[in-house]
């Protein structure tokens, strides 16, 4: 892998980590546990956990549900 590609991958990874941190920060700010919030956005708690840890991407549909729950733009979760 070329140096430029390595740098791009690094920054992409950092951006993804920040998105995942944003999700848990919003949830915790609202004093919601994973189970309650998962039910609110119509996914399972294990799915939410994987999204918060970066093991599963947040799709557009779920991002829109999350954003609606928090009153923010869904694109911050993509």
Coordinates of N, CA and C in Angstrom, one line a residue:
X1 N 0.9 -1.2 0.0 CA 0.0 0.0 0.0 C 0.9 1.2 0.0
X2 N 0.6 2.2 -0.8 CA 1.3 3.4 -0.9 C 1.1 4.3 0.3
X3 N 2.1 5.1 0.6 CA 2.0 6.0 1.8 C 0.7 6.8 1.8
X4 N 0.3 7.4 0.6 CA -0.9 8.2 0.5 C -2.1 7.3 0.9
X5 N -2.2 6.1 0.4 CA -3.3 5.2 0.7 C -3.3 4.9 2.2
X6 N -2.2 4.7 2.8 CA -2.1 4.4 4.3 C -2.7 5.6 5.1
X7 N -2.3 6.8 4.7 CA -2.8 8.0 5.3 C -4.3 8.1 5.2
X8 N -4.8 7.9 4.0 CA -6.2 8.0 3.7 C -7.0 7.0 4.6
X9 N -6.5 5.7 4.7 CA -7.1 4.7 5.5 C -7.1 5.1 6.9
X10 N -6.0 5.7 7.4 CA -5.9 6.1 8.8 C -7.0 7.2 9.1
X11 N -7.1 8.2 8.3 CA -8.0 9.2 8.5 C -9.5 8.8 8.4
X12 N -9.7 7.9 7.4 CA -11.1 7.3 7.3 C -11.5 6.6 8.6
X13 N -10.5 5.8 9.1 CA -10.8 5.0 10.3 C -11.0 6.0 11.5
X14 N -10.3 7.0 11.6 CA -10.5 8.0 12.7 C -11.9 8.7 12.6
X15 N -12.3 9.0 11.3 CA -13.6 9.6 11.1 C -14.7 8.6 11.6
X16 N -14.6 7.3 11.2 CA -15.5 6.3 11.6 C -15.6 6.2 13.1
X17 N -14.5 6.2 13.8 CA -14.5 6.2 15.2 C -15.2 7.3 15.9
X18 N -15.0 8.5 15.3 CA -15.7 9.7 15.8 C -17.2 9.6 15.7
X19 N -17.7 9.0 14.5 CA -19.1 8.8 14.3 C -19.7 7.9 15.4
X20 N -19.0 6.8 15.6 CA -19.4 5.9 16.6 C -19.5 6.5 18.0
X21 N -18.5 7.3 18.3 CA -18.5 8.0 19.6 C -19.6 8.9 19.7
X22 N -20.0 9.6 18.6 CA -21.1 10.5 18.6 C -22.4 9.8 19.0
X23 N -22.6 8.7 18.4 CA -23.8 7.9 18.7 C -23.9 7.6 20.2
X24 N -22.9 7.1 20.8 CA -23.0 6.8 22.2 C -23.1 8.0 23.1
X25 N -22.4 9.1 22.7 CA -22.5 10.4 23.4 C -23.9 10.9 23.4
X26 N -24.6 10.9 22.3 CA -26.0 11.4 22.2 C -26.9 10.5 23.1
X27 N -26.7 9.2 23.0 CA -27.5 8.3 23.8 C -27.3 8.5 25.2
X28 N -26.1 8.6 25.7 CA -25.8 8.8 27.1 C -26.3 10.2 27.6
X29 N -26.2 11.2 26.7 CA -26.6 12.5 27.1 C -28.1 12.5 27.4
X30 N -28.9 11.6 26.7 CA -30.3 11.5 27.0 C -30.6 10.5 28.1
X31 N -29.6 10.0 28.7 CA -29.8 9.0 29.8 C -30.5 7.7 29.4
X32 N -30.2 7.3 28.2 CA -30.8 6.1 27.6 C -29.8 4.9 27.7
X33 N -30.2 3.8 28.1 CA -29.4 2.6 28.0 C -29.5 2.0 26.6
X34 N -28.6 1.1 26.2 CA -28.7 0.6 24.9 C -30.0 -0.1 24.5
X35 N -30.5 -0.9 25.5 CA -31.7 -1.6 25.2 C -32.9 -0.7 24.9
X36 N -33.1 0.4 25.8 CA -34.2 1.3 25.6 C -34.0 2.1 24.3
X37 N -32.8 2.5 24.0 CA -32.6 3.3 22.7 C -32.8 2.4 21.5
X38 N -32.3 1.2 21.6 CA -32.5 0.2 20.5 C -33.9 0.0 20.2
X39 N -34.7 -0.2 21.2 CA -36.2 -0.3 21.0 C -36.8 0.9 20.4
X40 N -36.3 2.1 20.8 CA -36.9 3.3 20.3 C -36.6 3.5 18.8
X41 N -35.4 3.0 18.3 CA -35.1 3.2 16.9 C -35.3 1.9 16.1
X42 N -36.0 0.9 16.8 CA -36.5 -0.3 16.1 C -35.3 -1.2 15.6
X43 N -34.3 -1.4 16.4 CA -33.2 -2.3 16.2 C -33.0 -3.1 17.5
X44 N -32.1 -4.1 17.4 CA -31.8 -4.9 18.6 C -30.7 -4.3 19.4
X45 N -30.6 -4.6 20.7 CA -29.5 -4.0 21.5 C -28.2 -4.5 20.9
X46 N -28.0 -5.8 20.6 CA -26.7 -6.2 20.0 C -26.3 -5.4 18.7
X47 N -27.3 -5.1 17.9 CA -27.0 -4.3 16.7 C -26.5 -2.9 17.1
X48 N -27.2 -2.3 18.1 CA -26.7 -1.0 18.5 C -25.3 -1.0 19.1
X49 N -25.1 -2.0 19.9 CA -23.7 -2.2 20.5 C -22.7 -2.3 19.4
X50 N -22.9 -3.1 18.4 CA -22.0 -3.2 17.3 C -21.8 -1.9 16.5
X51 N -22.8 -1.1 16.4 CA -22.7 0.2 15.7 C -21.9 1.1 16.6
X52 N -22.1 1.1 17.9 CA -21.3 2.0 18.8 C -19.9 1.6 18.9
X53 N -19.5 0.4 18.6 CA -18.1 -0.1 18.7 C -17.5 -0.1 17.3
X54 N -18.2 0.2 16.3 CA -17.7 0.2 14.9 C -17.6 -1.1 14.3
X55 N -18.3 -2.1 14.8 CA -18.2 -3.4 14.2 C -19.3 -3.6 13.2
X56 N -20.2 -2.7 13.1 CA -21.3 -2.7 12.2 C -21.6 -1.3 11.7
X57 N -21.7 -1.1 10.4 CA -22.0 0.3 9.9 C -23.4 0.7 10.2
X58 N -23.6 2.0 10.3 CA -24.9 2.6 10.5 C -25.5 2.9 9.1
X59 N -26.5 2.2 8.7 CA -27.1 2.4 7.4 C -27.9 3.7 7.4
X60 N -28.3 4.1 6.3 CA -29.1 5.4 6.1 C -30.4 5.4 6.9
X61 N -31.1 4.3 6.8 CA -32.4 4.2 7.4 C -32.3 4.3 8.9
X62 N -31.3 3.6 9.5 CA -31.1 3.6 11.0 C -30.6 5.0 11.3
X63 N -29.7 5.6 10.5 CA -29.2 6.9 10.8 C -30.3 7.9 10.9
X64 N -31.3 7.8 10.0 CA -32.4 8.7 10.0 C -33.2 8.6 11.3
X65 N -33.4 7.3 11.8 CA -34.1 7.1 13.0 C -33.4 7.7 14.2
X66 N -32.1 7.5 14.2 CA -31.2 8.0 15.3 C -31.3 9.5 15.3
X67 N -31.2 10.1 14.2 CA -31.2 11.6 14.0 C -32.5 12.1 14.5
X68 N -33.6 11.5 14.1 CA -34.9 11.9 14.5 C -35.1 11.9 16.0
X69 N -34.6 10.8 16.6 CA -34.6 10.7 18.1 C -33.9 11.8 18.8
X70 N -32.8 12.3 18.2 CA -32.0 13.3 18.9 C -32.2 14.7 18.3
X71 N -33.0 14.8 17.2 CA -33.2 16.1 16.6 C -32.0 16.7 15.9
X72 N -31.2 15.8 15.2 CA -30.0 16.3 14.5 C -30.1 15.8 13.1
X73 N -29.1 16.2 12.3 CA -29.1 15.8 10.9 C -28.5 14.3 10.8
X74 N -29.2 13.5 10.1 CA -28.8 12.1 10.0 C -27.4 11.8 9.4
X75 N -26.9 12.8 8.7 CA -25.6 12.6 8.0 C -24.4 12.5 8.9
X76 N -24.6 13.0 10.2 CA -23.5 12.9 11.1 C -23.2 11.5 11.5
X77 N -24.2 10.6 11.3 CA -24.0 9.2 11.7 C -23.6 8.3 10.5
X78 N -23.4 8.9 9.3 CA -23.0 8.1 8.2 C -21.5 8.2 7.9

